[in-house]
Amino acid sequence: MDLDQNRVPMSALPDYADPDYFDHGAINKQTSFHRSSPRHSTSHIGSAKSPNNYIFGDIIGDGSYSEVKRATDKRSWKEFAIKVLDKRYIVKENKIKYVNIERDSMMRLNGFPGIARLFHTFQDDLKLYYVLEYAPNGELLQYIKKYRFLNEASVQFYAAEILSSIEFMHSCGIIHRDLKPENILFDHNMHVKITDFGTAKILPPKYANSPESTMFSSSFVGTAEYVAPELLSKQVVSKSSDVWAFACVVFQMITGSPPFHGRDPGVIFRKIMNLEYDLPKHMPIEMVPLFTSIFRLQTFERPSIQELKQFSFFTDISWKDLFFQSPPPLQSFRPNYRHIPVNPLPPTYRSNMTAAAAASAAAAHASASIVRHQPKSVSDQKIKNRKSTSPPAHYGQATLRNNQPSMDLLYSKLFPSNESVLVSSSVLLSLTAPLPEGGKFPSGITKMFLKKKSRVMLLTNMGRCVFVTKGKNDRVLIDAEVSLYDPSVEVRFDDNKSKRFLLNLQTEAWIIEDTSEHVSRLREVISKFKKSDRPSLDPSSHED
Ligand SMILES: Nc1ncnc2c1ncn2[C@@H]1O[C@H](COP(=O)(O)OP(=O)(O)OP(=O)(O)O)[C@@H](O)[C@H]1O
């Protein structure tokens, strides 16, 4: 890998290392919004720091254009989470705007206990670094996966913490736009820390106190399952779009799945626009109005956060000192089926919309069924549960270091000795439903909402197509793999975008976008495999 390829002119990005940028810019903005939270007031942000001030540890998360690493400050021995962003990728993919938004919005919000703090930012030639408050207890998603249905006391408490954090964001003129269980983390004391403001919308100051239903134009950002209908139908967003996502998250905490789900974004969007969701029988009755009042197509029909706080579901909550209370232990919910009568809706929330919801509540009551995602295919599991996946025992384990002379040599250690890597390339990988015959590659909104993960794609002489990523201690892990000799694996190249192709499997499709100029080689090797009956290809026949 040629590291020089990654160099980006310093002038392409603002000077994050300049302490004045922070001291006189955003902190002034922040104080004007932030009068009411003295207890958590921000200390100095942005004093000149560099990667040398930290000892970097494991990767604790990755996103589409960043990696988050655990790091220890060499002087204070405090632990942080450092988000490392690749400048070359940011510039190439035109993401500079989002990088700035993340920094600016986090600085505005610094000091509120439910939001991860940003302490410093700095850069070197290749990367940008965001030093964040470390949330060691992981993502809400992992607890939902572990317990499937969370206990009512936890759902109530965490719903309250999330709601008050959203309320604070909104009072600072920030709409998050991507609230979901992956972006809700837990600190040492199991209090929430909301993160990932890369796609936030920063409102002009005069709109900080505007009503929740006020709409603003918006690009298509967010995650399909949590996106509000106004974004899909009108390309607008409002503070109440965050409230919609909040309801989706709470729903997922109690039922194990988001209310609107499906195998590809198109299906999910159709359900959202039709308000097509089911209330499972075990849903506590006090929660029902939360969903039926928030899942409305019109933003003005949804309750404000102030109104939501009065809902009976939150009766036991003491809002003032939430973040100083001891959270109830997270446990599995044991349904007692005392719930959901046929028409559970308080009169104030009855309308055409709620009639549909009441009907689905009644149907759920009658069938006692619980809405669940389709069982995930093996490959899907592998991709989503990357952290627990290691290469099969007979594979070697390789350590990924950027200065290693031959990455391919390193990757070859993942395979038995008679198998060699013919081509490796950095790609963006996304999963979607299988493409029907004659079906078009996802485009428009559907394409925008496909979740992309950076991976290295390897093709071996045995026809194996493997996606690898970095795991703990910089080990290379196989994330997903498929044999190109498998006749059920169909390859399609995108006629409109030469860098894009798709592996159509029986239960899902993997869309692959080459990001390192190796696409012609990938196409050549894949095509040969799909035409060939041979059990392996001679590596020499594929030399450039
Ligand atoms: N402060 C933190 N403490 C602990 N873990 C963190 C912290 N910030 C982020 N992470 C982990 O890293 C993951 C990715 O972080 P983040 O969502 O900010 O990246 P991203 O590039 O914006 O991701 P995406 O593309 O998925 O939106 C998080 O889901 C979380 O698991």
Short mmCIF file of C-alpha atoms and ligand atoms in Angstrom, two decimals, residues 60-68 80-81 83 85 102 116-117 132-139 178 180 182-183 185-186 193 195-198 223 387 451-453, ligand 1:
data_model
loop_
_atom_site.label_atom_id
_atom_site.label_comp_id
_atom_site.label_asym_id
_atom_site.label_seq_id
_atom_site.Cartn_x
_atom_site.Cartn_y
_atom_site.Cartn_z
CA ILE A 60 -13.56 -0.01 19.55
CA GLY A 61 -15.74 0.95 16.65
CA ASP A 62 -15.72 1.75 13.00
CA GLY A 63 -17.92 3.81 10.82
CA SER A 64 -18.10 4.47 7.13
CA TYR A 65 -15.18 6.84 7.12
CA SER A 66 -13.58 6.56 10.52
CA GLU A 67 -12.19 4.24 13.15
CA VAL A 68 -12.63 4.79 16.87
CA PHE A 80 -10.35 8.47 25.81
CA ALA A 81 -11.99 7.28 22.64
CA LYS A 83 -12.08 8.96 16.41
CA LEU A 85 -10.71 10.00 10.21
CA GLU A 102 -19.48 16.85 13.87
CA ALA A 116 -20.26 12.31 24.68
CA ARG A 117 -17.84 15.18 25.15
CA LEU A 132 -13.84 11.98 22.83
CA GLU A 133 -15.04 11.07 26.27
CA TYR A 134 -14.70 7.30 26.50
CA ALA A 135 -17.89 5.33 27.03
CA PRO A 136 -16.54 1.94 28.14
CA ASN A 137 -19.83 0.10 28.46
CA GLY A 138 -20.56 -0.15 24.78
CA GLU A 139 -23.60 0.54 22.62
CA ASP A 178 -29.12 9.73 13.10
CA LYS A 180 -30.17 4.79 16.75
CA GLU A 182 -25.47 2.13 17.80
CA ASN A 183 -25.08 5.82 18.60
CA LEU A 185 -23.34 4.51 24.37
CA PHE A 186 -22.95 3.84 28.09
CA LYS A 193 -23.74 9.14 26.11
CA THR A 195 -22.51 10.19 19.96
CA ASP A 196 -22.02 10.51 16.19
CA PHE A 197 -22.97 14.05 15.29
CA GLY A 198 -21.45 13.72 11.82
CA THR A 223 -30.39 5.21 8.90
CA LYS A 387 -16.09 -8.06 16.84
CA LYS A 451 -24.94 1.34 5.11
CA LYS A 452 -21.41 1.16 3.76
CA LYS A 453 -18.51 -0.43 5.60
N1 LIG B 1 -16.85 7.99 22.90
C1 LIG B 1 -16.88 6.70 22.59
N2 LIG B 1 -16.62 5.75 23.51
C2 LIG B 1 -16.66 4.43 23.18
N3 LIG B 1 -16.96 3.98 21.94
C3 LIG B 1 -17.22 4.88 20.98
C4 LIG B 1 -17.19 6.28 21.24
N4 LIG B 1 -17.51 6.93 20.10
C5 LIG B 1 -17.73 5.98 19.18
N5 LIG B 1 -17.56 4.75 19.69
C6 LIG B 1 -17.75 3.46 18.97
O1 LIG B 1 -17.42 3.63 17.61
C7 LIG B 1 -18.57 3.40 16.78
C8 LIG B 1 -18.49 4.31 15.57
O2 LIG B 1 -18.49 5.66 16.02
P1 LIG B 1 -19.29 6.77 15.25
O3 LIG B 1 -20.72 6.34 15.16
O4 LIG B 1 -19.02 8.08 15.85
O5 LIG B 1 -18.58 6.66 13.81
P2 LIG B 1 -19.16 6.99 12.38
O6 LIG B 1 -18.03 6.92 11.39
O7 LIG B 1 -19.87 8.27 12.39
O8 LIG B 1 -20.14 5.77 12.20
P3 LIG B 1 -21.31 5.56 11.15
O9 LIG B 1 -20.72 5.62 9.80
O10 LIG B 1 -21.76 4.16 11.53
O11 LIG B 1 -22.33 6.59 11.42
C9 LIG B 1 -19.75 3.65 17.70
O12 LIG B 1 -20.91 3.01 17.26
C10 LIG B 1 -19.21 3.09 19.02
O13 LIG B 1 -19.30 1.70 19.07
#
